[in-house]
PDB file of C-alpha atoms and ligand atoms in Angstrom:
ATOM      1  CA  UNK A   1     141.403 -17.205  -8.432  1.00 50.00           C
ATOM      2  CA  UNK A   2     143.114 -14.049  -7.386  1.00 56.00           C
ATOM      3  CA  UNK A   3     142.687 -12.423  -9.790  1.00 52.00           C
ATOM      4  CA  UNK A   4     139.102 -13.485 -10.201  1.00 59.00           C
ATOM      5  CA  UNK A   5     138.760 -12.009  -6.626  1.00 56.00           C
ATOM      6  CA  UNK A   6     140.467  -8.639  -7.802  1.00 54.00           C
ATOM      7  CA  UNK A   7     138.169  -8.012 -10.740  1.00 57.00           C
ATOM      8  CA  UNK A   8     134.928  -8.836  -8.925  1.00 54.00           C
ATOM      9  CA  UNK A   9     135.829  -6.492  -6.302  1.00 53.00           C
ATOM     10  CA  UNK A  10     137.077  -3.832  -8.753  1.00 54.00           C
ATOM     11  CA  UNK A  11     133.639  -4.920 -10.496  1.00 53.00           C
ATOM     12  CA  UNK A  12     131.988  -3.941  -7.157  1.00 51.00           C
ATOM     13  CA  UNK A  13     133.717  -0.584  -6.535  1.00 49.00           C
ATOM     14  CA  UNK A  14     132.766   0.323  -9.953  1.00 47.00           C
ATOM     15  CA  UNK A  15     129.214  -0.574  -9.609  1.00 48.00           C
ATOM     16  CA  UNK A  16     128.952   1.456  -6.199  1.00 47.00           C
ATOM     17  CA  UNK A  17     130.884   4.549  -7.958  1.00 47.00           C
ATOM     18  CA  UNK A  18     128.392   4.872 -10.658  1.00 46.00           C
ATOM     19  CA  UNK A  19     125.512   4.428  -8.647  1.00 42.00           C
ATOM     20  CA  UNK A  20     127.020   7.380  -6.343  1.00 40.00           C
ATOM     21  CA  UNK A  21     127.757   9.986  -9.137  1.00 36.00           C
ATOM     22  CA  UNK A  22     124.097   9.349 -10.844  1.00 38.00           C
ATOM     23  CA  UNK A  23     122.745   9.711  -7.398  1.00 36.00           C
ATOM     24  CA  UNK A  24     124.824  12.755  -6.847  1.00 38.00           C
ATOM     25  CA  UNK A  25     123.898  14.479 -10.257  1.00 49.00           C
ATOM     26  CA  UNK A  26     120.025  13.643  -9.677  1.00 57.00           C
ATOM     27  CA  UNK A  27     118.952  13.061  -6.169  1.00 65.00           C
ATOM     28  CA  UNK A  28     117.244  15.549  -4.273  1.00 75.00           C
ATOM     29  CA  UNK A  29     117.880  17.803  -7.589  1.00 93.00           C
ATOM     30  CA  UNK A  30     114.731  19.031  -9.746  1.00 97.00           C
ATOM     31  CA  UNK A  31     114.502  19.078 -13.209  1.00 97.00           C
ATOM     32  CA  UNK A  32     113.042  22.084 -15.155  1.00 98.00           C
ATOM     33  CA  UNK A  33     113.029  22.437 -18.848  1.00 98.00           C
ATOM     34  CA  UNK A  34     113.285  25.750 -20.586  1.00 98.00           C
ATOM     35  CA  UNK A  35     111.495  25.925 -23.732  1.00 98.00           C
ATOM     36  CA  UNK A  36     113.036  28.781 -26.075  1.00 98.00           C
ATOM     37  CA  UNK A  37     109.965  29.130 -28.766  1.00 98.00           C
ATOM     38  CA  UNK A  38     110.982  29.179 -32.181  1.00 97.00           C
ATOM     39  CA  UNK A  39     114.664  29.609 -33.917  1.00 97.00           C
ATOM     40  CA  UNK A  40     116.249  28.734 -36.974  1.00 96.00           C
ATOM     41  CA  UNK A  41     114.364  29.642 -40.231  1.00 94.00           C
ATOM     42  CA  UNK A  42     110.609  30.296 -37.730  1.00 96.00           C
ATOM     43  CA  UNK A  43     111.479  33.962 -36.173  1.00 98.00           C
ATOM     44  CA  UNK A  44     107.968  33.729 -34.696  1.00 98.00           C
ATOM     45  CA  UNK A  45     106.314  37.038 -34.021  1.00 98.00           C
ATOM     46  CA  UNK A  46     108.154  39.775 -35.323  1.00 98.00           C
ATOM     47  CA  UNK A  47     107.286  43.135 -34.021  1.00 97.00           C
ATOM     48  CA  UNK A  48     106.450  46.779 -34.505  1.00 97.00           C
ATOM     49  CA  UNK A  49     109.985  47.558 -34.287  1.00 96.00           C
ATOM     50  CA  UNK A  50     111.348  44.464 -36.539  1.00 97.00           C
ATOM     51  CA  UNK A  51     112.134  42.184 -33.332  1.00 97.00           C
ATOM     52  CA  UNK A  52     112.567  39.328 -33.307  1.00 98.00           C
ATOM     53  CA  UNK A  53     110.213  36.785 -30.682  1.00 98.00           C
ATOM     54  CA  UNK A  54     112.964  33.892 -30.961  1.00 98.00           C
ATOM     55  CA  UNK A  55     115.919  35.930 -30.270  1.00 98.00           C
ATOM     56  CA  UNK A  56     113.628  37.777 -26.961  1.00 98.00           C
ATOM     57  CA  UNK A  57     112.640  34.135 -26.237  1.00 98.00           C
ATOM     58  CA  UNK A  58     116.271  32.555 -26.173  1.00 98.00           C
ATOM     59  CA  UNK A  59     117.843  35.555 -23.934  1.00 98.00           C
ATOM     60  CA  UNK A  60     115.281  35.039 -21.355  1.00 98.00           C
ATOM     61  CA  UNK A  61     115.556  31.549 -21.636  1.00 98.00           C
ATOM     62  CA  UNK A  62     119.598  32.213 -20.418  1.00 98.00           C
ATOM     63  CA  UNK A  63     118.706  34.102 -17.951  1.00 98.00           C
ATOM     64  CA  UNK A  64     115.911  32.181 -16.083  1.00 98.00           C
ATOM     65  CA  UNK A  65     118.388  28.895 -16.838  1.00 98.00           C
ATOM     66  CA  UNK A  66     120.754  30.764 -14.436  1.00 98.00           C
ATOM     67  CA  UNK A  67     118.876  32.118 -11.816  1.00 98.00           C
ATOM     68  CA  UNK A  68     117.510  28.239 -11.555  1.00 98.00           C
ATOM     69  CA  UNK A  69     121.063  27.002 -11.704  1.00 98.00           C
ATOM     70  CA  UNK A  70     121.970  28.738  -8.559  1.00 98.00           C
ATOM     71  CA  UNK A  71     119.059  27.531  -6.733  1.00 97.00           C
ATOM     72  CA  UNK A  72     120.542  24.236  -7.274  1.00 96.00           C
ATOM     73  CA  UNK A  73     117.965  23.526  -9.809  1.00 97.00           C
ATOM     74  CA  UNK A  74     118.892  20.797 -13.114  1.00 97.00           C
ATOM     75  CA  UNK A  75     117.859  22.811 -16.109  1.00 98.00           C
ATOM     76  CA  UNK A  76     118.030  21.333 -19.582  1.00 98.00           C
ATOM     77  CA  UNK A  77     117.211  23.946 -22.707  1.00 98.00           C
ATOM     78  CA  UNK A  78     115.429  22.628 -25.773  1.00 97.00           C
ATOM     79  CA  UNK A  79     117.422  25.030 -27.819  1.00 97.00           C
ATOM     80  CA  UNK A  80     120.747  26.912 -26.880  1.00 97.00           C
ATOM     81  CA  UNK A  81     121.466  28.488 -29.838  1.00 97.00           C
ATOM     82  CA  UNK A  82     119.437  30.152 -32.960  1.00 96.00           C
ATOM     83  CA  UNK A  83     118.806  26.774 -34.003  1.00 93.00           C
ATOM     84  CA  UNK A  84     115.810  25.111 -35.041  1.00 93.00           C
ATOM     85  CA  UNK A  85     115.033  21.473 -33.737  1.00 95.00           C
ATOM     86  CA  UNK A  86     114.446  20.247 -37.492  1.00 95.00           C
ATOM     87  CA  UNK A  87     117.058  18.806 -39.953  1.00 93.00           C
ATOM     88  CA  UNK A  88     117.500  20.724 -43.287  1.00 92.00           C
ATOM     89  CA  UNK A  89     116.061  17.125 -45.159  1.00 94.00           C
ATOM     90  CA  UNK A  90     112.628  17.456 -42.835  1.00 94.00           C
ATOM     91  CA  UNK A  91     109.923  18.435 -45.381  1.00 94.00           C
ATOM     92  CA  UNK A  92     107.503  20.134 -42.524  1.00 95.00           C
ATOM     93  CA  UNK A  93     110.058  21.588 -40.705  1.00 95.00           C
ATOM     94  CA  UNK A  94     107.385  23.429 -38.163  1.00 95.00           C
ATOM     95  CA  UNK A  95     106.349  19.726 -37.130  1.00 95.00           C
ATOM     96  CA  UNK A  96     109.675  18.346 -36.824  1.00 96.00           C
ATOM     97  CA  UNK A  97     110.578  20.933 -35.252  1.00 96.00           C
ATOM     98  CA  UNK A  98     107.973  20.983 -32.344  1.00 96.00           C
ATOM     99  CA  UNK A  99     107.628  17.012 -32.436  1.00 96.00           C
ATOM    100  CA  UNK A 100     111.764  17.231 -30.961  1.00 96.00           C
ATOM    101  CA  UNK A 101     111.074  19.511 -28.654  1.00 97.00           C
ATOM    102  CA  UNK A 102     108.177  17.303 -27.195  1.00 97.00           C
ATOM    103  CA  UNK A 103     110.203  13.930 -27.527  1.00 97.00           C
ATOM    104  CA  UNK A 104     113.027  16.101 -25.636  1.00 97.00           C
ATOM    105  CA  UNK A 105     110.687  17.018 -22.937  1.00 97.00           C
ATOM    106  CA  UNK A 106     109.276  13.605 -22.498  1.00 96.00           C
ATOM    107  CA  UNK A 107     112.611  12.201 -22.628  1.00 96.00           C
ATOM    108  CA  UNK A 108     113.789  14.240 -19.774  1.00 95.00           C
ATOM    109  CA  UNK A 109     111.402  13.329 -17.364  1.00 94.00           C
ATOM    110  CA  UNK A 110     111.126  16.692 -15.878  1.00 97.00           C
ATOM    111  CA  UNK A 111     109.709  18.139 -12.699  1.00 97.00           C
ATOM    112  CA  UNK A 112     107.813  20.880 -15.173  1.00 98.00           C
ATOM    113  CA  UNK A 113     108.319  22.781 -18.789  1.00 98.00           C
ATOM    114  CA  UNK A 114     107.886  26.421 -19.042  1.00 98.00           C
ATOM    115  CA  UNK A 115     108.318  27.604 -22.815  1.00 98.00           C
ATOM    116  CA  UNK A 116     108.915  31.208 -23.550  1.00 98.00           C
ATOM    117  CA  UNK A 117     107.259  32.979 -26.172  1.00 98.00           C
ATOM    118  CA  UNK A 118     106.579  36.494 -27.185  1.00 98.00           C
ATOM    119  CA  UNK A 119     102.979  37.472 -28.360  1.00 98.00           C
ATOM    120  CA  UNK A 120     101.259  40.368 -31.212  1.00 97.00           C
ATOM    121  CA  UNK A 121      98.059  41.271 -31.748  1.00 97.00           C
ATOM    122  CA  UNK A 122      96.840  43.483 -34.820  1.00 97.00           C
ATOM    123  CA  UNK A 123      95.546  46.193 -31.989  1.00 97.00           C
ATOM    124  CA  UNK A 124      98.383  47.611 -31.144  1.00 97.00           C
ATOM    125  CA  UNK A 125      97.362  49.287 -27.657  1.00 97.00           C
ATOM    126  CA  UNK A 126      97.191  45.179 -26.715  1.00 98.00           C
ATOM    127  CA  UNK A 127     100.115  44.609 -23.798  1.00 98.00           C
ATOM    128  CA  UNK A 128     101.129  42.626 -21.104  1.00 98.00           C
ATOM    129  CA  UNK A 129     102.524  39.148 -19.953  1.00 98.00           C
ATOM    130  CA  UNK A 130     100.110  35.599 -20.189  1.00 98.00           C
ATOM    131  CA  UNK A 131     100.405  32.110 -19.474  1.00 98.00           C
ATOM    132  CA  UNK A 132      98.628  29.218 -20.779  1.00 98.00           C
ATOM    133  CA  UNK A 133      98.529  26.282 -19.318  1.00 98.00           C
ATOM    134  CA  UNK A 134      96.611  22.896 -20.525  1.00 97.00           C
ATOM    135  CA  UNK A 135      92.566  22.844 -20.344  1.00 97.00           C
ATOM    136  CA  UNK A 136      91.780  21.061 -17.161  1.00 96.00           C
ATOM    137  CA  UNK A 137      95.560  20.357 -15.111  1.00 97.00           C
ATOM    138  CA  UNK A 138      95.409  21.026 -11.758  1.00 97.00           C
ATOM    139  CA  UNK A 139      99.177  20.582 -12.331  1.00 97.00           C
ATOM    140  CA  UNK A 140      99.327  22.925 -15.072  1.00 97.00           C
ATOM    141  CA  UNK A 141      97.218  25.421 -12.922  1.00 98.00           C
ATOM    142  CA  UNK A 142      99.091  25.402 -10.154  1.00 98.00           C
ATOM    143  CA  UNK A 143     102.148  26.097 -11.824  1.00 98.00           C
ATOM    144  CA  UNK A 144     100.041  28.971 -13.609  1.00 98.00           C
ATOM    145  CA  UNK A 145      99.250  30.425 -10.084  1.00 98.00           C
ATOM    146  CA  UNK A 146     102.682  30.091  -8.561  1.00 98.00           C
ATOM    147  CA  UNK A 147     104.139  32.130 -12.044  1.00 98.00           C
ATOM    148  CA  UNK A 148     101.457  34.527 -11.935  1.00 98.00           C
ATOM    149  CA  UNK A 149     101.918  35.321  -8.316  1.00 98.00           C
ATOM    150  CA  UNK A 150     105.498  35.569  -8.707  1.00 98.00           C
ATOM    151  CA  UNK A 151     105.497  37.838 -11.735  1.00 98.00           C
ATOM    152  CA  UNK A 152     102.754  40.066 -10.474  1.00 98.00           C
ATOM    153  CA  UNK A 153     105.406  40.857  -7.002  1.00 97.00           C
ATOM    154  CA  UNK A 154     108.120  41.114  -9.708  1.00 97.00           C
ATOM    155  CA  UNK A 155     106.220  43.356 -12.494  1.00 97.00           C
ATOM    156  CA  UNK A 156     103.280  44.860 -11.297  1.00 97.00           C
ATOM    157  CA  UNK A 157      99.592  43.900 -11.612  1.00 97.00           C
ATOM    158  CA  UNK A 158      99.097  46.157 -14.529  1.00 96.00           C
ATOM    159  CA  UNK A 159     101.844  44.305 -16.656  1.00 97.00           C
ATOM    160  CA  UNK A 160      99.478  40.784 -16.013  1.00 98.00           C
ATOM    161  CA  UNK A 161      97.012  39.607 -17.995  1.00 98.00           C
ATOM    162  CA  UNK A 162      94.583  36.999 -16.669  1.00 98.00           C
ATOM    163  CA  UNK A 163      95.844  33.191 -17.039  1.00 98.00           C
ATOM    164  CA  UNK A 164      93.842  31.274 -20.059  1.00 98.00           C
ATOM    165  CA  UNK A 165      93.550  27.656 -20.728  1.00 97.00           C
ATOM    166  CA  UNK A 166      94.268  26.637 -23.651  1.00 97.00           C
ATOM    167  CA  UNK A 167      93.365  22.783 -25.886  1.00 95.00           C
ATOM    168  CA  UNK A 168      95.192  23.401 -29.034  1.00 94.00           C
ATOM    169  CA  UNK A 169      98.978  24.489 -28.740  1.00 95.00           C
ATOM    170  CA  UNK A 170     100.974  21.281 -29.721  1.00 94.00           C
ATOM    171  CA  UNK A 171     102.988  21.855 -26.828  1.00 94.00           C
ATOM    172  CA  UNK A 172     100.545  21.609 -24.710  1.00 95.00           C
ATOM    173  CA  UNK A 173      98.679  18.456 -26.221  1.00 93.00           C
ATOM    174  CA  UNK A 174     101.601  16.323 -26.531  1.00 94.00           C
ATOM    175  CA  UNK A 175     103.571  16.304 -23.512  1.00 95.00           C
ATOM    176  CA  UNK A 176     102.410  14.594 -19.964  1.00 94.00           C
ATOM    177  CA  UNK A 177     104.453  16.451 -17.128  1.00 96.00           C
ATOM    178  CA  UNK A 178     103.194  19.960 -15.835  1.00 97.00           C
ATOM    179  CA  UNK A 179     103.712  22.805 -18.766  1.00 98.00           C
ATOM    180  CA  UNK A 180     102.598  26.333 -19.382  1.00 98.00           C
ATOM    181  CA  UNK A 181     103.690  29.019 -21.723  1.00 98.00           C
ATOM    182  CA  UNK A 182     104.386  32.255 -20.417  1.00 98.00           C
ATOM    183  CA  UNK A 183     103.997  34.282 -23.671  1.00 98.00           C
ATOM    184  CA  UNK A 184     106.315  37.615 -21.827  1.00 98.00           C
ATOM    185  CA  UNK A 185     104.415  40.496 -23.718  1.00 98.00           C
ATOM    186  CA  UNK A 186     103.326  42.321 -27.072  1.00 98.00           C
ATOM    187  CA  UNK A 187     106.237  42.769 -29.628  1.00 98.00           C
ATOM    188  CA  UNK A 188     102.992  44.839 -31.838  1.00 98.00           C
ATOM    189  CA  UNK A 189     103.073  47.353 -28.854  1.00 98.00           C
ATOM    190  CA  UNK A 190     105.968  49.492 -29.651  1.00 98.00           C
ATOM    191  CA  UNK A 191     106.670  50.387 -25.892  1.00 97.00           C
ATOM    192  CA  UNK A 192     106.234  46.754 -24.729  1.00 98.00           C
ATOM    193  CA  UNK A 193     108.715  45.855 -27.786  1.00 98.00           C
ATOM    194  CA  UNK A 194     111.238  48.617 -26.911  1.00 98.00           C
ATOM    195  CA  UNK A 195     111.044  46.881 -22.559  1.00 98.00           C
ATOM    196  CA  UNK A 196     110.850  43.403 -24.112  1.00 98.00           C
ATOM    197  CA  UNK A 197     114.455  44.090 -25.628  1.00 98.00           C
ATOM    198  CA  UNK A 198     115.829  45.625 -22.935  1.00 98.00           C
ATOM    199  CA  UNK A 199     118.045  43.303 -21.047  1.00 97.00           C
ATOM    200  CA  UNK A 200     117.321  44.448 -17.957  1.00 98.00           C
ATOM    201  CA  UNK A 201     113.679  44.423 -18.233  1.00 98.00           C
ATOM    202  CA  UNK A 202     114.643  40.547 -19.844  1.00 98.00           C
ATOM    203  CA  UNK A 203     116.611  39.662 -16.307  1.00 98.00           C
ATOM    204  CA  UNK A 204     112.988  40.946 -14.030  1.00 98.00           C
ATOM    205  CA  UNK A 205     110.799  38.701 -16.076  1.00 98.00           C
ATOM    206  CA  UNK A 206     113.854  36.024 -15.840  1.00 98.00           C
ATOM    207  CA  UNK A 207     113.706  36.808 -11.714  1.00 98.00           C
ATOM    208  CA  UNK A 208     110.079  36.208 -11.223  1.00 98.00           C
ATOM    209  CA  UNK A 209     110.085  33.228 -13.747  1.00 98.00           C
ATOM    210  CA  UNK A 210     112.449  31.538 -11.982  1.00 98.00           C
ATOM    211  CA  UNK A 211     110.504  32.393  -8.382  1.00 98.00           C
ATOM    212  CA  UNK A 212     107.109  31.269  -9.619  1.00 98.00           C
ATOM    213  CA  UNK A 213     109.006  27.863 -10.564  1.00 98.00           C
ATOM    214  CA  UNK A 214     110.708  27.535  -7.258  1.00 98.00           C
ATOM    215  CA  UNK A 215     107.447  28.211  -5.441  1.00 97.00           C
ATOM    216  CA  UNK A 216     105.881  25.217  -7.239  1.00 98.00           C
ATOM    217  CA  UNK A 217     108.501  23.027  -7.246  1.00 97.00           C
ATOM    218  CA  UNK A 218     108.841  23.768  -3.070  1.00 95.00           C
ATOM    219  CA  UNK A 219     104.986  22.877  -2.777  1.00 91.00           C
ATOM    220  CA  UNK A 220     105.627  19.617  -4.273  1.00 80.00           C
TER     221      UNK A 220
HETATM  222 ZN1  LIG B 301     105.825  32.135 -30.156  1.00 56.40          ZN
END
């Protein structure tokens, strides 16, 4: 009997303990997911100056992850590494490869997604930072407006090109909480390519990135 006692008390104490570290680790904590495009064997857009988009896309990535971290913010990465999300047995790697990254997202049932990406265009005069968010979310236009606010204060008007919805990027289509992709700038213009690799050019987009985020997530 005493013992019987001892364990369902122990039983209770252990209950109460896990319920306090998950509310601890989530409570009052947002959730953002970083999106790194690409990796692996896809190098997406390669530029003028032989660039790479998912290298550019994974250091900014790291950077924005930080700045979010120490704002007390819960930040999970698709990708941390040069890694695709595919196995080497997955015929279509490109789907498997963007169907993980959606499960992972959906999975995580996150406050928002941003993904990263780089763009190119064949003219090369083309520059300047975009974001896409899904045809018709208010969510996913709100978000848009906070980022866009944020990174015109952080980079200038001149470096922002207008917002655009968008109905086809898989991304986009296939996940429910509020996403955009912030594609950062033109690796076809060589200058853009040359700021785009420069860390600390990397670490202002990272800044207003993570400020556009915060604004939404404080509107909430
Ligand atoms: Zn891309």
């Amino acid at each position: 009997m005493g013992l019987c006692m001892v364990s369902l008390i122990s039983a209770v104490f252990y209950w109460l303990n896990q319920n306090k570290t998950t509310a601890a680790e989530t409570d009052g904590r947002y959730v953002v997911v970083l999106d790194a495009g690409h990796g692996g064997n896809d190098p997406g857009k390669v530029g003028v100056d032989g660039t790479l988009e998912k290298d550019i896309n994974l250091s900014i990535v790291h950077k924005v992850k930080e700045y979010l971290e120490a704002a007390d913010v819960t930040v999970l990465l698709t990708r941390e590494t040069d890694e695709g999300l595919y196995q080497s047995s997955d015929t279509n790697k490109k789907r498997a490869d963007m169907q993980a990254r959606c499960r992972m997202i959906e999975d995580s049932q996150a406050d928002l997604t941003v993904s990263i990406h780089q763009n190119s265009f064949h003219d090369e005069a083309v520059r300047g930072t975009q974001i896409f968010y899904y045809t018709g979310s208010e969510e996913g236009k709100q978000l848009t407006d906070s980022l866009q606010a944020a990174l015109t204060s952080q980079m200038g008007e001149e470096t922002m090109r207008v917002p655009k919805e968008n109905r086809e990027y898989y991304l986009l289509l296939h996940t429910s909480c509020p996403i955009v992709i912030v594609e950062c700038g033109f690796l076809s213009n060589w200058e853009e390519a040359a700021k785009l690799k420069d860390e600390s050019y990397q670490d202002q987009l990272a800044w207003g990135i993570h400020m556009g985020i915060l604004r939404y997530l404080n509107k909430k």
